[in-house]
Coordinates of C-alpha atoms and ligand atoms in Angstrom, one line a residue:
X37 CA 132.6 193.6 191.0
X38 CA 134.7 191.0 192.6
X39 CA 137.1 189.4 190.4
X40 CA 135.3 185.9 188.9
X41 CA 137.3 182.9 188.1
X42 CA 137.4 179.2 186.9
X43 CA 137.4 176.7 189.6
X44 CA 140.1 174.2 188.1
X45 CA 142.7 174.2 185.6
X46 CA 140.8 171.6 183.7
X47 CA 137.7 173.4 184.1
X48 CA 138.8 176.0 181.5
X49 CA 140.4 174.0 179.3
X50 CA 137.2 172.1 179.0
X51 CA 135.6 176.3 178.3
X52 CA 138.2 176.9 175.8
X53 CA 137.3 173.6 174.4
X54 CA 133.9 173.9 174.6
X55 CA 133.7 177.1 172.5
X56 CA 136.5 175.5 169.7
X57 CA 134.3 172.1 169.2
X58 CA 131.1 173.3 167.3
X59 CA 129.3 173.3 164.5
X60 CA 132.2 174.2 162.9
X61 CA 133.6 171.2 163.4
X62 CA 130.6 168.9 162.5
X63 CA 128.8 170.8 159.6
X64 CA 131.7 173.3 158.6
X65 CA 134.3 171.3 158.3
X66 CA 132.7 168.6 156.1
X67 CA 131.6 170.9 154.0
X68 CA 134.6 173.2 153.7
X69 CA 136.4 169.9 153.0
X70 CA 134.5 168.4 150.3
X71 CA 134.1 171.9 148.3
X72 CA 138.2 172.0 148.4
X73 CA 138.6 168.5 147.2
X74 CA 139.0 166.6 150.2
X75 CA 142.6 165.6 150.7
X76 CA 143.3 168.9 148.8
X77 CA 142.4 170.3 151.8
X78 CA 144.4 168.6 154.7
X79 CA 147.8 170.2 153.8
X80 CA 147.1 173.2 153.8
X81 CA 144.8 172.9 157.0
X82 CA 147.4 171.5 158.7
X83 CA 149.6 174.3 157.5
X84 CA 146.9 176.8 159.0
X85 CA 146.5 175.3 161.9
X86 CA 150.6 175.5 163.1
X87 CA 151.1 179.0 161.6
X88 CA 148.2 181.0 162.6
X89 CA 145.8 178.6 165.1
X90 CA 148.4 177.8 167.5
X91 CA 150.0 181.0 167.4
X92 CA 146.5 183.1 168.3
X93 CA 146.0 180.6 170.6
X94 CA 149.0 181.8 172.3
X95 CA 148.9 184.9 171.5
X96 CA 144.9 185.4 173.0
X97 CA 145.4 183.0 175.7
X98 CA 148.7 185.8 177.0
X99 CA 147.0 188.9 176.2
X100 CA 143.9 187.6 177.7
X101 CA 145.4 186.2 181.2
X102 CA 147.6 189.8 181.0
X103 CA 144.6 191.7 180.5
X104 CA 142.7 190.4 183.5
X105 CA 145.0 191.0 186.0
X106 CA 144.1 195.0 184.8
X107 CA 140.8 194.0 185.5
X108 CA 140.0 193.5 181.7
X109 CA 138.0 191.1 180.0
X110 CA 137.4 192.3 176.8
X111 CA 139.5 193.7 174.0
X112 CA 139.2 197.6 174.6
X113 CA 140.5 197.4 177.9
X114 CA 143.1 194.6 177.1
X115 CA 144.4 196.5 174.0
X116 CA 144.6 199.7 176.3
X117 CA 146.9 198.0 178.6
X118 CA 149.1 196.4 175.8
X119 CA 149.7 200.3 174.2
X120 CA 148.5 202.8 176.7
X121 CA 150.2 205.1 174.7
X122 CA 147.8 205.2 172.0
X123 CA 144.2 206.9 172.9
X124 CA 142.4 204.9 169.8
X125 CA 143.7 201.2 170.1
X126 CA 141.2 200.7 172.6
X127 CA 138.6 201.6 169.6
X128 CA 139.6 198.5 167.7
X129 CA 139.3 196.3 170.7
X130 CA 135.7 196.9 169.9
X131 CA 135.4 194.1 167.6
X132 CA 136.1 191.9 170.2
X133 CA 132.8 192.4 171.8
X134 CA 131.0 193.2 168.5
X135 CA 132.2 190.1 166.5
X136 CA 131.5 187.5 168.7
X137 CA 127.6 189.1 169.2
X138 CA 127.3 189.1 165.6
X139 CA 127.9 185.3 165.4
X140 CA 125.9 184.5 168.3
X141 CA 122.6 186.2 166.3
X142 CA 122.7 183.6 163.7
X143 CA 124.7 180.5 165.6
X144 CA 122.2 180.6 168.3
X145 CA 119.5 180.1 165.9
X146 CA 121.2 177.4 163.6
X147 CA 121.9 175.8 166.9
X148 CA 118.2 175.8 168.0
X149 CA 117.3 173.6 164.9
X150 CA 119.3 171.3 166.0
X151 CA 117.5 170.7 169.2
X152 CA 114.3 170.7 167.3
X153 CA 115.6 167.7 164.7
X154 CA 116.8 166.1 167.8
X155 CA 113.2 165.9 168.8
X156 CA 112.1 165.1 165.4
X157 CA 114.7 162.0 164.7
X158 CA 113.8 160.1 168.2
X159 CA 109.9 160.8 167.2
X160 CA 110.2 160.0 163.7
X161 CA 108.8 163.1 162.6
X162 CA 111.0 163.0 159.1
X163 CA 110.3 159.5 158.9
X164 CA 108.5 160.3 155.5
X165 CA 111.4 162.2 153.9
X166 CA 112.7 159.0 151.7
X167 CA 114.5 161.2 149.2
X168 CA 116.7 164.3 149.0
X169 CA 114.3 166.4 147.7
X170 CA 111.8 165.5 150.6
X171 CA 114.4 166.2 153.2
X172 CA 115.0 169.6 151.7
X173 CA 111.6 170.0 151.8
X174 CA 111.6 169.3 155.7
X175 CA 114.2 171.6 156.4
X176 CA 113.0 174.5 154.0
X177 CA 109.5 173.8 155.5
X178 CA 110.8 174.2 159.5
X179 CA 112.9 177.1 158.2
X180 CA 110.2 179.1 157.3
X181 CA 111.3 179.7 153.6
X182 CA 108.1 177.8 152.5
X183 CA 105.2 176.3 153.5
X184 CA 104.2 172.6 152.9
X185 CA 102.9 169.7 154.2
X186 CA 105.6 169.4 156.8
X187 CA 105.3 172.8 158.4
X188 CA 102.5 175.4 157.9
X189 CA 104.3 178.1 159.5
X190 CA 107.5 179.1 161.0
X191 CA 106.0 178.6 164.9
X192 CA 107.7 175.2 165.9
X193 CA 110.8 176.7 164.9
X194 CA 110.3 179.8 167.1
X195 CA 109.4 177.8 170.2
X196 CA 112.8 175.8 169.7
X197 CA 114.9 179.5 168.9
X198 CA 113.3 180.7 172.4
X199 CA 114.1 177.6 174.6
X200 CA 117.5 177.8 172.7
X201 CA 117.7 181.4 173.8
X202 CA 116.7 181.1 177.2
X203 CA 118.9 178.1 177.7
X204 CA 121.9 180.5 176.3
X205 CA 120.7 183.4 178.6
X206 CA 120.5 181.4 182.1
X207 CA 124.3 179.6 181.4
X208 CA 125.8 182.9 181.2
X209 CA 123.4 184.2 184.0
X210 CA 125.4 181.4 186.6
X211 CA 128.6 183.0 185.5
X212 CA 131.9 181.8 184.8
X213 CA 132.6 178.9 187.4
X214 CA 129.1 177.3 188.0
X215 CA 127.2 178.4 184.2
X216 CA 129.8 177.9 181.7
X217 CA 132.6 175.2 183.6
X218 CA 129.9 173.2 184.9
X219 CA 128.1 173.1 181.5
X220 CA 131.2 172.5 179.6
X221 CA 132.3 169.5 182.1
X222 CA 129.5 167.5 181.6
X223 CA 128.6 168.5 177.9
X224 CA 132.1 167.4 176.3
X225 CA 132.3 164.1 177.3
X226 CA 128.5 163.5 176.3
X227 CA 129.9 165.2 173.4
X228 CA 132.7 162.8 172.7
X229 CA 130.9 159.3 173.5
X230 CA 128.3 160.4 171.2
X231 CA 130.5 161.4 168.3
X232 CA 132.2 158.0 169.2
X233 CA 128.9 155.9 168.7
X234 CA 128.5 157.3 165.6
X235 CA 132.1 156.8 164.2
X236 CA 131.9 153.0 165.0
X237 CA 128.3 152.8 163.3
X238 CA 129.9 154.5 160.1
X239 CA 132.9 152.5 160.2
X240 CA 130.0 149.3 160.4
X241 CA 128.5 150.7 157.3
X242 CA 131.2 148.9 155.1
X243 CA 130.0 148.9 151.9
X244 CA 126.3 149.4 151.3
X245 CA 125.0 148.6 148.1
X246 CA 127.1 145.4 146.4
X247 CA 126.3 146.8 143.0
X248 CA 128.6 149.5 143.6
X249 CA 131.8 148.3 145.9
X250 CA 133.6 151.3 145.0
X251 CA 130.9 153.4 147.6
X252 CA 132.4 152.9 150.8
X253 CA 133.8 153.8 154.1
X254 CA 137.7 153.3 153.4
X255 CA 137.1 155.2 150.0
X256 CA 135.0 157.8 152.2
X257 CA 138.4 158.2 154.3
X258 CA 140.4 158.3 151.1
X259 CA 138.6 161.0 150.2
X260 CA 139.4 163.5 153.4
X261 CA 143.2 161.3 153.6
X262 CA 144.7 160.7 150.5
X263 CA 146.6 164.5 149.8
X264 CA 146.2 165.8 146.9
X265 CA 149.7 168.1 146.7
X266 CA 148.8 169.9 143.3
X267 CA 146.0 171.9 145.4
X268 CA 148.9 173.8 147.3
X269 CA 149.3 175.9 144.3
X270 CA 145.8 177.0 144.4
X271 CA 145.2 180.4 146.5
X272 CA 141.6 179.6 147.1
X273 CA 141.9 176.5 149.4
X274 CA 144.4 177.9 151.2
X275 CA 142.1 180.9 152.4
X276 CA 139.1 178.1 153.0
X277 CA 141.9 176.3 154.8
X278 CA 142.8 179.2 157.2
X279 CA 139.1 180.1 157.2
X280 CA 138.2 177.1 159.0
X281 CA 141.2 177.2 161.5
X282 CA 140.1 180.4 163.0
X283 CA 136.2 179.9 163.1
X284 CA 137.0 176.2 164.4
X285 CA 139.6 177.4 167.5
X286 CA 137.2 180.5 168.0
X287 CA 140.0 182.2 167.6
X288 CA 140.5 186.0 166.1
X289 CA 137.3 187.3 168.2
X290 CA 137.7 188.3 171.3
X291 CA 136.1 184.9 173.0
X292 CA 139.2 183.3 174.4
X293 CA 140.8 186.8 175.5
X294 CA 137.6 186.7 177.6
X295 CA 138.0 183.2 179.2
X296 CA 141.7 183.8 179.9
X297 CA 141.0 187.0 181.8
X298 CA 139.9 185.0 184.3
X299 CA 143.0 183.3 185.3
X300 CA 145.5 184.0 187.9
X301 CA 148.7 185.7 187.2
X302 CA 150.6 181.9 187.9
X303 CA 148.3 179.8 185.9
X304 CA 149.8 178.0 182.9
X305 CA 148.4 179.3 179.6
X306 CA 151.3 177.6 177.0
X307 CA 150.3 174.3 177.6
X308 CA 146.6 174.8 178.5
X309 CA 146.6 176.7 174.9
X310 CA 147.9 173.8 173.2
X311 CA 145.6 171.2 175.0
X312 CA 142.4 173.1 174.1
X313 CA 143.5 173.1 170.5
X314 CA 144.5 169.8 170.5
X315 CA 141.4 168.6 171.6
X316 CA 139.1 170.5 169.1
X317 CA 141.1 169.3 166.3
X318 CA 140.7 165.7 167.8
X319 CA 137.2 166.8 167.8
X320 CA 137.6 168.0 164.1
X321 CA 139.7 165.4 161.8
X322 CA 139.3 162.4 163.7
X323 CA 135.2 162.9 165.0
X324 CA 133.9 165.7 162.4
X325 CA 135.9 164.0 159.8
X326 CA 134.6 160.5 160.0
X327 CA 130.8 160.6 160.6
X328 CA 129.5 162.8 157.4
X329 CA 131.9 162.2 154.6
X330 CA 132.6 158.4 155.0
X331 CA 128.8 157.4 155.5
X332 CA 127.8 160.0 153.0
X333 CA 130.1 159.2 150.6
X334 CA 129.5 155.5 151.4
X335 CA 125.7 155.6 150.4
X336 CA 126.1 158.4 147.4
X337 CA 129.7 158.6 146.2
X338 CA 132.5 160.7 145.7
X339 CA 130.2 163.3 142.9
X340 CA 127.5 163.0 145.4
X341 CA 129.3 164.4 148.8
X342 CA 130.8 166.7 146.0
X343 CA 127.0 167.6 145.2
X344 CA 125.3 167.9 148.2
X345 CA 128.2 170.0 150.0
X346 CA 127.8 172.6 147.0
X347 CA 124.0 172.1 147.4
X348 CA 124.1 174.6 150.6
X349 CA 125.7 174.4 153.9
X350 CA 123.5 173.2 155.9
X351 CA 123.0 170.4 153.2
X352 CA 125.1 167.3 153.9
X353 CA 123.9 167.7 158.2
X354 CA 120.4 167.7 157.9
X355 CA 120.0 166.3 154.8
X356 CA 122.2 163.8 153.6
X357 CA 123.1 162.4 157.5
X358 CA 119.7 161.7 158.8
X359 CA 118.5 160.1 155.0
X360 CA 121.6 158.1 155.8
X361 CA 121.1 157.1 159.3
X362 CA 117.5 156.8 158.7
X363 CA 118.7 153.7 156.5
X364 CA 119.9 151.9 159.6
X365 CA 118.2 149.7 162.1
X366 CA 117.5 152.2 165.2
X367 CA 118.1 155.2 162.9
X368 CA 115.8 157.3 165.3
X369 CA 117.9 156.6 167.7
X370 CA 121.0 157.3 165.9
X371 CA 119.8 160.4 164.6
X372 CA 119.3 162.2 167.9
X373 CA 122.7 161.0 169.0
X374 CA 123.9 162.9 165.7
X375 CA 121.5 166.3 166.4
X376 CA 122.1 166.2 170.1
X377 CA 125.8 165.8 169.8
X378 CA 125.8 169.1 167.7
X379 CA 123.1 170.9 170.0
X380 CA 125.7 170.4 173.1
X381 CA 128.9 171.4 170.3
X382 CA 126.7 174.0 169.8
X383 CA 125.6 175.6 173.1
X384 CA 129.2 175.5 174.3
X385 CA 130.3 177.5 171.7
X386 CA 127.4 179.9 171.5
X387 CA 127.8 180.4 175.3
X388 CA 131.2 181.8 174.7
X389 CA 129.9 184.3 172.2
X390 CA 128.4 186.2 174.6
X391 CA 130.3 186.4 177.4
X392 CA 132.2 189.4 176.1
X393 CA 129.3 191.4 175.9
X394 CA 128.3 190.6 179.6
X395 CA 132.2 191.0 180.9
X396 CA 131.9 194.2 178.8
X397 CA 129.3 195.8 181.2
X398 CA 130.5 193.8 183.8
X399 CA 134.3 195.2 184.0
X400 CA 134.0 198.7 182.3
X401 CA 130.2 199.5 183.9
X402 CA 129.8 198.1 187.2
X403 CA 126.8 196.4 186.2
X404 CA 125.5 193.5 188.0
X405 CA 125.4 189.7 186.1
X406 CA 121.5 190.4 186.6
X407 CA 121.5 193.7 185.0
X408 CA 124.3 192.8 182.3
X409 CA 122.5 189.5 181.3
X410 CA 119.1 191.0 181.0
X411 CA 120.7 194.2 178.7
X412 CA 122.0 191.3 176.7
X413 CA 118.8 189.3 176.9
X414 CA 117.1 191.9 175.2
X415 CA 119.5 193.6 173.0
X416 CA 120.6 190.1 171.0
X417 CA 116.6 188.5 171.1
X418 CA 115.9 192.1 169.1
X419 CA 118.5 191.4 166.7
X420 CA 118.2 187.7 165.9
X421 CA 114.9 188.3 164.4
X422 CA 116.0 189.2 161.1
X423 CA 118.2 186.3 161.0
X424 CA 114.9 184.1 161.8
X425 CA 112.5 185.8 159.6
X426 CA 114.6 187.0 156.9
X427 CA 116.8 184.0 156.1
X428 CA 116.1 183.5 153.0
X429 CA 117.0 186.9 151.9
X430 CA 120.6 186.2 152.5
X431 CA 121.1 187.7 155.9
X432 CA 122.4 185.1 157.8
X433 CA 125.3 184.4 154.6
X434 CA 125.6 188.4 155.3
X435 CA 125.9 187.7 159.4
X436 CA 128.3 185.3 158.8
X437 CA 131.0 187.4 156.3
X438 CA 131.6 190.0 158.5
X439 CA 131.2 188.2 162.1
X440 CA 132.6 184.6 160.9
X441 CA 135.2 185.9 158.4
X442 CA 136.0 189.4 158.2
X443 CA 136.4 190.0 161.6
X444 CA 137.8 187.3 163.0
X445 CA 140.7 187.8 160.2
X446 CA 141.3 191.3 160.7
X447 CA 140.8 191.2 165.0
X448 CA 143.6 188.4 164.3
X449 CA 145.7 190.6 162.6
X450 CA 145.8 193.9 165.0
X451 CA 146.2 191.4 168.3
X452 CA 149.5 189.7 166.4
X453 CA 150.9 192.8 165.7
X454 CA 150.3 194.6 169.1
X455 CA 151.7 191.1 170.9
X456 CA 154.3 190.8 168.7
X457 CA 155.7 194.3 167.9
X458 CA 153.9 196.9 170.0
X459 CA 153.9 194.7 173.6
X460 CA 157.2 193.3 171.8
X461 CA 158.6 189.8 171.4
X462 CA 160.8 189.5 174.5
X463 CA 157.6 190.9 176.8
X464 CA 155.6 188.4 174.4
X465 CA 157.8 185.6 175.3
X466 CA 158.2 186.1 178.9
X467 CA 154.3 186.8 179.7
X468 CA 153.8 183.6 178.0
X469 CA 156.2 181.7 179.8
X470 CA 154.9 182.8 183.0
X471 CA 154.1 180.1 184.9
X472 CA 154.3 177.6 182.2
X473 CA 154.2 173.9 182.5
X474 CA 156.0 173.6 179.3
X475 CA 158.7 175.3 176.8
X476 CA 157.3 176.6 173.8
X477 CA 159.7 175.3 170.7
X478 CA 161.9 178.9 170.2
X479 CA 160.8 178.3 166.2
X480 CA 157.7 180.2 167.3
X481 CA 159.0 183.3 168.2
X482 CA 160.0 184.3 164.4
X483 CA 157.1 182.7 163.7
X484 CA 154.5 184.6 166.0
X485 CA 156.6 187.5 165.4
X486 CA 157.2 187.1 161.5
X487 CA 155.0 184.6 159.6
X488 CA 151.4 184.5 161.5
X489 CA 151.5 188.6 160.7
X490 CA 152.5 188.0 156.9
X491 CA 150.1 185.2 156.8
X492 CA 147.4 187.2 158.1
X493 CA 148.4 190.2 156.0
X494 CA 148.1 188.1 152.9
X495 CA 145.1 186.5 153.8
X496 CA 143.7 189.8 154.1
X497 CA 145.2 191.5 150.9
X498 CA 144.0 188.4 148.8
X499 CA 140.5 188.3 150.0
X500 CA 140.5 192.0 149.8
X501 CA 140.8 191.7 145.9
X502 CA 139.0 188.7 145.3
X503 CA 136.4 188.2 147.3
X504 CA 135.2 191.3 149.6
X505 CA 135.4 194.0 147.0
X506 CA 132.3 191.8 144.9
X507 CA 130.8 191.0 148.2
X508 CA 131.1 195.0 149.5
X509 CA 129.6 195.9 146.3
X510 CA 127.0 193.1 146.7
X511 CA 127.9 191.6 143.1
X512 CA 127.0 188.3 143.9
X513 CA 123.4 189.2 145.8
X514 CA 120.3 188.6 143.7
X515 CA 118.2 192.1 143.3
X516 CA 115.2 190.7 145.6
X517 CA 117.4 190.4 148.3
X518 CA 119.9 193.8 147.6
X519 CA 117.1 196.1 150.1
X520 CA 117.4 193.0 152.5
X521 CA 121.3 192.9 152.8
X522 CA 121.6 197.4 152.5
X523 CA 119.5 197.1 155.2
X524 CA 121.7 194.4 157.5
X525 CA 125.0 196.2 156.9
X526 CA 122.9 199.1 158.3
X527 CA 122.0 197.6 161.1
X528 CA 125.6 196.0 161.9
X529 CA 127.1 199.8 161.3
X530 CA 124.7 201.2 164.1
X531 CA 125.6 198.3 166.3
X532 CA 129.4 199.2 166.3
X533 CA 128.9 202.4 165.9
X534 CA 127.0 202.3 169.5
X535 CA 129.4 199.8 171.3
X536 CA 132.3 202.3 170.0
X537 CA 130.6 205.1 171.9
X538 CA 130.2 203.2 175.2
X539 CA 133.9 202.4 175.0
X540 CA 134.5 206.4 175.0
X541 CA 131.7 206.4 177.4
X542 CA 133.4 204.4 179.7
X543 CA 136.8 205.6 179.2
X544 CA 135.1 209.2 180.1
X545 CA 133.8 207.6 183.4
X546 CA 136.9 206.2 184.4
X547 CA 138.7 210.3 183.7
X548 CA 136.1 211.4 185.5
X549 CA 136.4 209.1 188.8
X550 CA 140.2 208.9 188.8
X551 CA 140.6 213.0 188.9
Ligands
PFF737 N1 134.4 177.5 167.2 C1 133.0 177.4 167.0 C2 132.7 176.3 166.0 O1 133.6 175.6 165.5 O2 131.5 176.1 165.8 C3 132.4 178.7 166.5 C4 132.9 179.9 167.2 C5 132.7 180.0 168.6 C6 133.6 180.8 166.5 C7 133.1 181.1 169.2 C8 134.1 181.9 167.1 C9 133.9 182.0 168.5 F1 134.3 183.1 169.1

């Protein structure tokens, strides 16, 4: 299949981009902050973000561009290249492909009630909903978990999953250059003059109720701004910290490996690495971090953000922000800009979550974009149902801990190490200087080669003991739902297992054909 490409520079800075600014950065990010204290959070984000985000930035944006001019565009075949020594490296590249599918099951889906609230702000269809409880209600009504006078059945949410879907399906069907650049080109700037409106109605806001001055915006920003350095002692906002880094740069999955395969051997990736993260974390801080907290905290209060962001994570976006923008005078209005906003943050990202998959069969199978999309098509739609209809039994959270965290820590780890010491730190260097427009600081070569690994290794060690020996041994999961969650792992095990096989498979072909 003739090699694809992106037709500008900018163009896939704008993909990179597109994928980084998400929900994470809207509904995530909020959340992660307000659970961690707010400006205990910051430092050690910050610290995250120049010791392991920038680094896999690099780090995928060199091994992807490197890999594609093999004629790879996922991991197995990039990894290959990097260590063609080893016969089972290839075998780990597999989470590259399998990762990012797992996220798109349940993203996709999150995503597609997003385009329904968007239709149900600018037609006032939770109009009604005056209190928390009743919002709740709404959501937990369109959701499916119950039934109520909102919603008598899970069927308005379907139809907005399948246009979602389809919408997905067709992007990735117009390929590289005219699906996903075009998309992302027009989507981010929408993106960004929406997210603008909104800060400068928050910042309007002021202070809301006279009776209690101390509920408002500045405090709202004091809240994310105002660091709080006794929290650096404290293990468990660190990890939330370099959490939220990877999910938010999409990085540690395989995605931008993908995008940077299709670059040219003399296109920049230092600086176009650093300008895509850059401009997510614009998208993060300054966007993501002043619509939610400052008008939520304006209207409830420092112990209510605190509340509702424990309360569940979907909480403070569509429940707290549109009981807050309903307040205002063209709230409608205002709360489409908000759902629309994160439907576009959304469809970039989810976008990029599948294009592995179709590169996959596209590269290492010959397969037409026809043929590799409808596989896709079919493959994904079959396993996003339990994530729709068994949502309340815990399988999205279970979706989420092995696509959204426990891969994307440990794919981060193996692609550090094999840039680092198994390609080795002068290649490292020089591949990612090729055709640079600017000089990476030298600092970062004992840091990529040094601390991103150690960090990485920790992170994994730590959560190891604390976290993902309860969660393997489903300590935390309620006894209704342990049949529900047995059964998911199941299902995720087979998946790999399969993509595993049709990496040998196609390794087989390749023997076969080359002798
Ligand atoms: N970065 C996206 C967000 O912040 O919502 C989520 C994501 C997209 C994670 C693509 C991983 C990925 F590969």
């Amino acid at each position: 299949m003739a090699q694809q490409r992106w037709g500008s520079k900018l163009g896939i800075i704008l993909a990179v981009a597109g994928s980084a600014i998400g929900l994470g950065n809207f509904l995530r990010f909020p959340v992660q902050a307000a659970r961690n204290g707010g400006g205990a959070f910051m430092i050690p984000y910050f610290a995250a973000l120049l010791l392991l985000g920038l680094p896999l930035m690099w780090i995928e944006w060199t091994i992807g561009r490197f890999g594609g001019g093999f004629g790879h565009s996922t991991a197995p075949g990039m990894f290959h290249t990097l260590w063609n020594k080893n016969r089972f490296i290839k075998y780990f590249g597999v989470i590259g492909i399998f990762g990012p599918m797992v996220i798109f099951i349940y993203y996709t889906y999150i995503e597609s009630w997003l385009l329904g609230y968007s239709f149900f702000a600018l037609f006032g269809k939770y109009n009604a909903c005056t209190t928390d409880q009743s919002m709740a209600a709404f959501l937990q009504g369109y959701q499916g978990l119950v039934k109520n006078e909102f919603f008598s059945s899970i069927a308005p949410s379907y139809f907005f999953f399948l246009v979602t879907f389809s919408l997905n399906v067709l992007i990735i069907y117009f390929g590289i250059n005219r699906g996903i650049e075009t998309v992302c080109k027009y989507g981010l700037p929408i993106l960004f003059v929406f997210g603008a409106v909104l800060v400068v109605r928050v910042f309007m806001l002021g202070t809301p109720d006279p009776a209690r001055p101390e509920n408002n915006i500045i405090n709202g920003l004091g809240f994310l701004w105002n660091p709080d350095w006794s929290a650096l002692k404290s293990a468990k906002v660190w990890l939330a910290a370099a959490g939220q880094i990877f999910f938010t740069l999409s990085c540690g999955i395989g995605v931008i490996l993908t995008y940077a395969s299709y670059l040219t051997k003399e296109d920049d990736v230092a600086l176009s690495g650093l300008t895509a993260a850059v401009t997510n974390e614009f998208a993060e801080v300054i966007l993501g971090g002043s619509i939610i907290i400052p008008a939520a905290f304006a209207f409830f209060g420092s112990a209510g953000v605190e509340k509702f962001a424990a309360a569940g994570a979907f909480n403070l976006g569509f429940v707290t922000m549109p009981l807050v923008l309903q307040k205002l005078a063209f709230g409608g209005i205002f709360g489409f800009l908000w759902f629309m906003l994160l439907f576009i943050a959304g469809i970039t990202s989810s976008i990029s979550l599948a294009q592995p998959a179709i590169a996959f069969m596209e590269d290492e199978f010959n397969f037409s974009k026809k043929k590799a999309c409808t596989y896709f098509a079919v493959i994904v739609f079959v396993l996003c149902q339990p994530a729709i209809f068994l949502l309340g039994k815990g399988v999205v959270d279970e979706l989420d801990f092995w696509g959204g965290t426990f891969c994307l820590v440990l794919f981060a780890t193996i692609e550090t190490i094999l840039f680092g010491w198994v390609f080795g730190m002068d290649n490292a260097w020089t591949q990612l200087h090729h055709g640079s427009d600017i000089t990476i600081p030298r600092i970062y070569r004992f840091i990529i080669k040094y601390i991103t690994p150690a960090f990485l290794l920790f992170i994994l060690g730590f959560w190891f003991v604390q976290e993902w020996v309860p969660f393997i041994l489903l300590k935390n999961v309620p006894a209704g739902n342990v049949s529900y969650i047995v059964a998911t792992r199941l299902m995720l095990v087979g998946f790999f297992a399969v993509l595993v096989f049709f990496v040998w498979k196609a390794w087989k072909n390749k023997k076969i054909r080359s002798s």
